[in-house]
Amino acid sequence: MSELLSLCKAYRKYFDIGAAVNTTTIVKDAEILKQHFNSVTCENEMKYGRVQPEEGHFTFEDADQIVAFAKENHMRIRGHAPVWHNQTPDWFHLQGGRPAPRELVYERLDAHIKTVAEHFGDAVYCWDVVNEAAADTVPENHIARYGNETYRQTKYLNACGIEYLEKAYHLMRKYSPNAQLFYNDYNECDPLKRERIYTLMKNLLDLGAPLQGFGMQNHYSIYKPETDEVKRSIETYASLGLRLHITEMDLSCYQSREDPEITFTDEIMELQAKRYEELFELYRSYSDVIDSVTFWGVADDTSWLSRGTRKNWPLLFDMNGNAKPVLEKLIRAAE
Ligand code: GLA
């Protein structure tokens, strides 16, 4: 591929092109990042557990390395994700071995968001303040029996009720007055989950929470969801008046998590290319509401989907860091 071609330059008129990175990939994939990406997200380094593993003990070294790399290379930085039911240390939810009461949860949330927001300041232009607070899809017969529960059952919810969500946005606004504040979630194109995510965000907006955008994670596969379902989702979320970011794009080569390992054949690569082209065409056509498209990783070798026992090939760069043919097609399509 020509040295002159650049994904982020080609898409400048549409949206930013981002990658989730870590302290290894900013070195290993530095050249790819510099050529094709103008935005980064820390894969784990800004999450609660990494930043404050023990109460009052903050560690910013890894995130700071990534921020320095991004600044040096004129990349924007998305902040991800201080309020999440995962990767939050046990101590946060406990007091003397029992569940921490609401006041203490809020005190800790305030201290955490203050320190993190003030540490990064305007270097982070946008925060996924809350991640994945909507309940996952449950079978239809469950809904008939128990109702269509909007909120994920978490320790936050147990301690504070749904008010913790509103609180998180107000705290982030207080300590990071200039950042754009997002909510981020997955399975966002599943019709039932979409309804829950929509309701969760509508409730926040109705309560006056400073929510400005929604992050569609886009952990899809080369088989699903249907492009029409993605389109419907974009329209539904945008109808709330929110900006949209695609925050964690990858296209798994498997139908499901349980499939046995396959090999990455030309046929699968072509299917994947077609899906990438279709989705990018859709995203370009909604560039009036989509400001950023971020991939969850740079190259297949270090994708979270390849870390287990099963290999996967979800990204635009292969196991050796070479561009897949679809990269040039995506660039040409934007010209
Ligand atoms: C979710 C989170 C990300 C990351 C991925 C898997 O989508 O939002 O931060 O942990 O899972 O790696």
Short mmCIF file of C-alpha atoms and ligand atoms in Angstrom, two decimals:
data_model
loop_
_atom_site.label_atom_id
_atom_site.label_comp_id
_atom_site.label_asym_id
_atom_site.label_seq_id
_atom_site.Cartn_x
_atom_site.Cartn_y
_atom_site.Cartn_z
CA MET A 1 0.00 0.00 0.00
CA SER A 2 1.28 3.44 -0.88
CA GLU A 3 3.05 5.31 1.87
CA LEU A 4 0.90 8.31 1.08
CA LEU A 5 -2.43 6.69 1.78
CA SER A 6 -3.90 7.41 5.17
CA LEU A 7 -7.23 6.28 6.59
CA CYS A 8 -7.63 9.24 8.94
CA LYS A 9 -6.64 11.77 6.28
CA ALA A 10 -9.11 10.29 3.83
CA TYR A 11 -11.86 10.46 6.49
CA ARG A 12 -11.05 13.93 7.79
CA LYS A 13 -14.19 15.35 6.20
CA TYR A 14 -16.33 12.63 7.80
CA PHE A 15 -15.06 11.68 11.27
CA ASP A 16 -11.97 10.91 13.35
CA ILE A 17 -10.40 7.45 13.04
CA GLY A 18 -9.34 6.02 16.38
CA ALA A 19 -7.72 2.95 17.89
CA ALA A 20 -7.71 1.50 21.38
CA VAL A 21 -4.07 1.26 22.40
CA ASN A 22 -1.90 0.15 25.31
CA THR A 23 1.72 0.79 26.29
CA THR A 24 2.88 -2.13 24.10
CA THR A 25 0.98 -1.23 20.93
CA ILE A 26 1.99 2.44 20.95
CA VAL A 27 5.53 1.11 20.44
CA LYS A 28 4.91 -1.99 18.32
CA ASP A 29 2.30 -0.37 16.06
CA ALA A 30 3.62 3.19 16.25
CA GLU A 31 4.09 3.59 12.50
CA ILE A 32 0.60 2.30 11.66
CA LEU A 33 -0.91 4.55 14.30
CA LYS A 34 0.91 7.62 13.03
CA GLN A 35 -0.09 6.97 9.44
CA HIS A 36 -3.73 6.00 9.81
CA PHE A 37 -5.17 7.18 13.14
CA ASN A 38 -5.88 10.60 14.62
CA SER A 39 -7.57 9.50 17.85
CA VAL A 40 -6.77 7.02 20.62
CA THR A 41 -8.55 5.40 23.55
CA CYS A 42 -6.67 3.70 26.39
CA GLU A 43 -7.65 0.04 26.22
CA ASN A 44 -7.50 -0.38 30.03
CA GLU A 45 -5.21 2.29 31.42
CA MET A 46 -7.85 4.86 32.42
CA LYS A 47 -10.24 2.34 33.98
CA TYR A 48 -10.96 2.53 37.69
CA GLY A 49 -8.89 -0.49 38.73
CA ARG A 50 -5.83 0.64 36.81
CA VAL A 51 -5.95 4.22 38.03
CA GLN A 52 -6.84 3.65 41.69
CA PRO A 53 -6.07 0.01 42.58
CA GLU A 54 -6.04 0.88 46.29
CA GLU A 55 -8.05 3.60 47.92
CA GLY A 56 -6.24 6.93 47.62
CA HIS A 57 -3.34 5.39 45.67
CA PHE A 58 -3.49 6.72 42.11
CA THR A 59 -1.27 5.38 39.31
CA PHE A 60 -1.23 7.30 36.06
CA GLU A 61 2.10 6.14 34.57
CA ASP A 62 0.68 3.94 31.80
CA ALA A 63 -2.10 6.32 30.81
CA ASP A 64 0.38 9.20 30.82
CA GLN A 65 2.65 7.36 28.36
CA ILE A 66 -0.29 6.97 26.00
CA VAL A 67 -1.36 10.59 26.43
CA ALA A 68 2.22 11.72 25.66
CA PHE A 69 2.29 9.55 22.51
CA ALA A 70 -1.05 10.95 21.36
CA LYS A 71 -0.02 14.55 22.00
CA GLU A 72 3.29 14.11 20.18
CA ASN A 73 1.41 12.81 17.18
CA HIS A 74 -1.47 15.30 17.29
CA MET A 75 -4.09 12.67 18.09
CA ARG A 76 -7.26 13.28 20.07
CA ILE A 77 -7.81 11.29 23.26
CA ARG A 78 -11.09 9.64 24.25
CA GLY A 79 -11.31 8.89 28.00
CA HIS A 80 -12.67 5.45 28.92
CA ALA A 81 -14.41 4.44 31.32
CA PRO A 82 -14.46 5.48 35.01
CA VAL A 83 -17.92 4.17 35.97
CA TRP A 84 -18.34 0.52 35.03
CA HIS A 85 -19.44 -2.67 36.83
CA ASN A 86 -16.25 -4.38 35.55
CA GLN A 87 -12.59 -3.62 36.26
CA THR A 88 -13.53 -1.68 39.39
CA PRO A 89 -11.61 -2.85 42.47
CA ASP A 90 -13.45 -4.74 45.23
CA TRP A 91 -12.57 -2.15 47.87
CA PHE A 92 -14.71 0.43 46.09
CA HIS A 93 -17.93 -1.38 46.97
CA LEU A 94 -16.95 -2.45 50.48
CA GLN A 95 -16.74 -1.03 53.97
CA GLY A 96 -15.38 -3.36 56.62
CA GLY A 97 -16.27 -6.42 54.57
CA ARG A 98 -19.89 -5.32 54.04
CA PRO A 99 -21.44 -3.47 51.08
CA ALA A 100 -20.46 0.20 51.22
CA PRO A 101 -23.41 2.51 51.90
CA ARG A 102 -24.59 4.99 49.30
CA GLU A 103 -22.92 8.03 50.89
CA LEU A 104 -19.55 6.29 50.86
CA VAL A 105 -19.98 5.16 47.25
CA TYR A 106 -20.69 8.77 46.28
CA GLU A 107 -17.76 10.06 48.30
CA ARG A 108 -15.42 7.61 46.55
CA LEU A 109 -16.93 8.36 43.15
CA ASP A 110 -16.42 12.07 43.72
CA ALA A 111 -12.80 11.60 44.81
CA HIS A 112 -12.06 9.32 41.85
CA ILE A 113 -13.67 11.43 39.15
CA LYS A 114 -12.12 14.61 40.57
CA THR A 115 -8.58 13.20 40.59
CA VAL A 116 -8.85 11.58 37.18
CA ALA A 117 -10.59 14.46 35.43
CA GLU A 118 -8.20 17.02 36.89
CA HIS A 119 -5.16 14.88 36.11
CA PHE A 120 -5.94 14.70 32.40
CA GLY A 121 -7.67 18.07 32.11
CA ASP A 122 -8.41 19.14 28.56
CA ALA A 123 -6.04 16.50 27.13
CA VAL A 124 -9.08 14.22 27.15
CA TYR A 125 -11.73 15.81 24.92
CA CYS A 126 -14.44 13.28 25.60
CA TRP A 127 -15.26 10.75 28.36
CA ASP A 128 -17.19 7.50 28.25
CA VAL A 129 -18.37 8.44 31.74
CA VAL A 130 -20.53 5.36 32.28
CA ASN A 131 -20.01 2.06 30.50
CA GLU A 132 -22.56 -0.74 30.01
CA ALA A 133 -25.23 0.11 32.58
CA ALA A 134 -28.16 -1.22 30.54
CA ALA A 135 -29.39 -4.75 31.19
CA ASP A 136 -28.52 -7.41 28.64
CA THR A 137 -31.17 -8.97 26.52
CA VAL A 138 -33.19 -11.62 28.28
CA PRO A 139 -35.51 -14.12 26.57
CA GLU A 140 -38.98 -12.90 25.58
CA ASN A 141 -40.66 -15.30 28.04
CA HIS A 142 -38.61 -13.76 30.85
CA ILE A 143 -39.86 -10.32 29.87
CA ALA A 144 -43.49 -11.46 29.95
CA ARG A 145 -42.91 -12.71 33.49
CA TYR A 146 -40.57 -10.22 35.03
CA GLY A 147 -40.86 -7.12 32.89
CA ASN A 148 -38.38 -5.46 30.56
CA GLU A 149 -35.75 -4.41 33.05
CA THR A 150 -33.81 -1.36 31.79
CA TYR A 151 -30.90 -1.30 34.21
CA ARG A 152 -28.14 -3.84 34.71
CA GLN A 153 -28.07 -5.23 38.24
CA THR A 154 -24.76 -4.01 39.62
CA LYS A 155 -23.23 -3.16 42.97
CA TYR A 156 -23.64 0.50 42.05
CA LEU A 157 -27.35 -0.04 41.49
CA ASN A 158 -27.73 -2.00 44.73
CA ALA A 159 -26.06 0.73 46.77
CA CYS A 160 -27.45 3.85 45.10
CA GLY A 161 -30.37 3.00 42.84
CA ILE A 162 -30.36 4.47 39.35
CA GLU A 163 -29.41 7.87 40.72
CA TYR A 164 -25.72 6.93 40.51
CA LEU A 165 -25.85 7.39 36.76
CA GLU A 166 -27.08 10.96 36.95
CA LYS A 167 -24.58 11.67 39.69
CA ALA A 168 -21.66 10.40 37.59
CA TYR A 169 -22.44 12.82 34.76
CA HIS A 170 -22.80 15.80 37.09
CA LEU A 171 -19.51 14.95 38.79
CA MET A 172 -17.67 14.61 35.50
CA ARG A 173 -19.12 17.91 34.28
CA LYS A 174 -18.03 19.61 37.51
CA TYR A 175 -14.42 18.41 37.28
CA SER A 176 -14.06 18.33 33.50
CA PRO A 177 -16.07 21.32 32.34
CA ASN A 178 -15.00 21.19 28.68
CA ALA A 179 -15.15 17.48 27.86
CA GLN A 180 -17.95 15.90 25.86
CA LEU A 181 -19.73 13.40 28.08
CA PHE A 182 -20.77 10.05 26.59
CA TYR A 183 -22.58 6.88 27.60
CA ASN A 184 -21.10 3.70 26.05
CA ASP A 185 -22.66 0.25 25.56
CA TYR A 186 -22.61 -2.99 23.55
CA ASN A 187 -25.18 -5.15 21.74
CA GLU A 188 -26.50 -1.73 20.85
CA CYS A 189 -28.21 -2.99 17.70
CA ASP A 190 -30.18 -5.75 19.39
CA PRO A 191 -33.77 -4.45 19.30
CA LEU A 192 -34.52 -5.22 22.96
CA LYS A 193 -31.21 -3.93 24.29
CA ARG A 194 -31.54 -0.86 22.06
CA GLU A 195 -34.84 -0.06 23.72
CA ARG A 196 -33.18 -0.29 27.14
CA ILE A 197 -30.20 1.86 26.16
CA TYR A 198 -32.57 4.41 24.64
CA THR A 199 -34.70 4.50 27.80
CA LEU A 200 -31.66 4.75 30.07
CA MET A 201 -30.31 7.75 28.11
CA LYS A 202 -33.73 9.39 27.74
CA ASN A 203 -34.23 9.16 31.50
CA LEU A 204 -30.84 10.78 32.07
CA LEU A 205 -31.62 13.59 29.63
CA ASP A 206 -35.08 14.14 31.16
CA LEU A 207 -33.43 14.47 34.57
CA GLY A 208 -31.11 17.15 33.18
CA ALA A 209 -27.90 15.07 33.28
CA PRO A 210 -25.18 16.56 31.06
CA LEU A 211 -25.10 13.63 28.64
CA GLN A 212 -24.00 14.65 25.15
CA GLY A 213 -23.25 11.51 23.23
CA PHE A 214 -23.61 7.79 22.86
CA GLY A 215 -20.79 5.37 22.09
CA MET A 216 -21.92 2.45 19.95
CA GLN A 217 -19.29 -0.16 20.77
CA ASN A 218 -19.66 -2.02 17.47
CA HIS A 219 -18.26 -5.38 18.60
CA TYR A 220 -19.92 -7.08 15.63
CA SER A 221 -19.11 -10.14 13.58
CA ILE A 222 -18.77 -10.58 9.85
CA TYR A 223 -22.26 -12.17 9.95
CA LYS A 224 -24.33 -9.89 12.16
CA PRO A 225 -26.00 -7.57 12.92
CA GLU A 226 -27.66 -6.70 9.61
CA THR A 227 -26.60 -3.32 8.26
CA ASP A 228 -30.26 -2.22 8.36
CA GLU A 229 -30.37 -2.91 12.08
CA VAL A 230 -27.26 -0.76 12.55
CA LYS A 231 -28.93 2.02 10.54
CA ARG A 232 -32.07 1.78 12.67
CA SER A 233 -29.93 2.00 15.78
CA ILE A 234 -28.07 5.11 14.58
CA GLU A 235 -31.40 6.79 13.89
CA THR A 236 -32.90 5.78 17.23
CA TYR A 237 -29.96 7.07 19.26
CA ALA A 238 -29.50 10.20 17.18
CA SER A 239 -33.21 11.01 17.68
CA LEU A 240 -32.32 11.84 21.30
CA GLY A 241 -30.23 14.75 19.99
CA LEU A 242 -26.97 13.03 20.99
CA ARG A 243 -23.68 12.94 19.07
CA LEU A 244 -22.58 9.42 18.15
CA HIS A 245 -19.17 7.77 18.27
CA ILE A 246 -18.38 4.25 17.12
CA THR A 247 -16.12 3.38 20.05
CA GLU A 248 -14.89 -0.24 19.90
CA MET A 249 -15.23 -1.45 16.32
CA ASP A 250 -14.13 -4.94 15.41
CA LEU A 251 -15.65 -7.67 13.25
CA SER A 252 -15.14 -11.13 14.70
CA CYS A 253 -14.81 -13.94 12.16
CA TYR A 254 -17.01 -16.29 14.23
CA GLN A 255 -20.78 -16.68 14.42
CA SER A 256 -20.68 -17.08 18.19
CA ARG A 257 -18.35 -17.19 21.17
CA GLU A 258 -18.71 -20.97 21.36
CA ASP A 259 -17.61 -21.77 17.77
CA PRO A 260 -14.48 -23.92 17.53
CA GLU A 261 -11.35 -22.34 16.05
CA ILE A 262 -11.39 -21.76 12.30
CA THR A 263 -8.69 -20.68 9.87
CA PHE A 264 -8.68 -17.27 8.25
CA THR A 265 -9.41 -18.17 4.61
CA ASP A 266 -9.59 -15.77 1.64
CA GLU A 267 -13.33 -16.32 1.64
CA ILE A 268 -13.63 -15.11 5.23
CA MET A 269 -11.33 -12.18 4.53
CA GLU A 270 -13.58 -11.17 1.62
CA LEU A 271 -16.73 -11.46 3.72
CA GLN A 272 -15.08 -9.28 6.33
CA ALA A 273 -14.00 -6.75 3.72
CA LYS A 274 -17.56 -6.52 2.42
CA ARG A 275 -18.90 -5.92 5.94
CA TYR A 276 -16.29 -3.24 6.63
CA GLU A 277 -17.14 -1.51 3.36
CA GLU A 278 -20.90 -1.63 4.04
CA LEU A 279 -20.55 -0.31 7.56
CA PHE A 280 -18.18 2.47 6.54
CA GLU A 281 -20.56 3.47 3.75
CA LEU A 282 -23.33 3.67 6.33
CA TYR A 283 -21.17 5.68 8.74
CA ARG A 284 -20.16 8.12 6.01
CA SER A 285 -23.82 8.64 5.18
CA TYR A 286 -24.46 9.55 8.83
CA SER A 287 -21.40 11.74 9.29
CA ASP A 288 -23.72 14.59 10.29
CA VAL A 289 -24.21 12.75 13.62
CA ILE A 290 -21.13 10.47 13.80
CA ASP A 291 -17.94 12.27 14.87
CA SER A 292 -15.56 9.40 15.49
CA VAL A 293 -14.98 5.75 14.53
CA THR A 294 -12.57 3.89 16.84
CA PHE A 295 -11.30 0.33 16.36
CA TRP A 296 -10.79 -1.83 19.45
CA GLY A 297 -7.12 -2.44 18.77
CA VAL A 298 -4.71 -1.90 15.90
CA ALA A 299 -3.71 -5.30 14.51
CA ASP A 300 -5.15 -8.81 14.85
CA ASP A 301 -2.23 -10.21 16.88
CA THR A 302 -3.06 -8.16 19.98
CA SER A 303 -6.84 -7.89 19.63
CA TRP A 304 -8.70 -8.83 22.84
CA LEU A 305 -10.53 -11.40 20.68
CA SER A 306 -7.24 -13.21 19.92
CA ARG A 307 -6.04 -13.31 23.50
CA GLY A 308 -7.83 -16.49 24.58
CA THR A 309 -7.25 -19.96 23.17
CA ARG A 310 -9.00 -19.15 19.89
CA LYS A 311 -7.43 -16.98 17.20
CA ASN A 312 -9.51 -14.24 15.63
CA TRP A 313 -8.85 -11.68 12.86
CA PRO A 314 -11.22 -8.78 13.59
CA LEU A 315 -9.23 -5.67 12.59
CA LEU A 316 -7.88 -3.89 9.49
CA PHE A 317 -4.26 -4.96 10.11
CA ASP A 318 -3.27 -8.63 10.18
CA MET A 319 -1.23 -10.77 12.58
CA ASN A 320 2.00 -9.32 11.10
CA GLY A 321 0.82 -5.73 11.17
CA ASN A 322 0.24 -5.63 7.41
CA ALA A 323 -2.79 -3.81 6.05
CA LYS A 324 -5.56 -6.07 4.79
CA PRO A 325 -6.66 -5.21 1.23
CA VAL A 326 -9.88 -3.65 2.58
CA LEU A 327 -7.94 -0.75 4.10
CA GLU A 328 -7.17 0.69 0.68
CA LYS A 329 -10.80 0.16 -0.38
CA LEU A 330 -12.04 2.11 2.63
CA ILE A 331 -9.63 4.92 1.80
CA ARG A 332 -10.63 5.04 -1.87
CA ALA A 333 -14.32 5.02 -0.95
CA ALA A 334 -13.84 8.26 0.98
CA GLU A 335 -12.14 10.13 -1.84
C1 GLA B 1 -15.93 -3.70 26.67
C2 GLA B 1 -15.27 -2.49 27.31
C3 GLA B 1 -13.87 -2.28 26.80
C4 GLA B 1 -13.11 -3.58 26.72
C5 GLA B 1 -13.87 -4.57 25.89
C6 GLA B 1 -13.16 -5.89 25.74
O1 GLA B 1 -16.45 -3.47 25.46
O2 GLA B 1 -15.98 -1.31 27.11
O3 GLA B 1 -13.23 -1.39 27.67
O4 GLA B 1 -12.88 -4.08 28.00
O5 GLA B 1 -15.10 -4.80 26.53
O6 GLA B 1 -11.81 -5.80 25.70
#
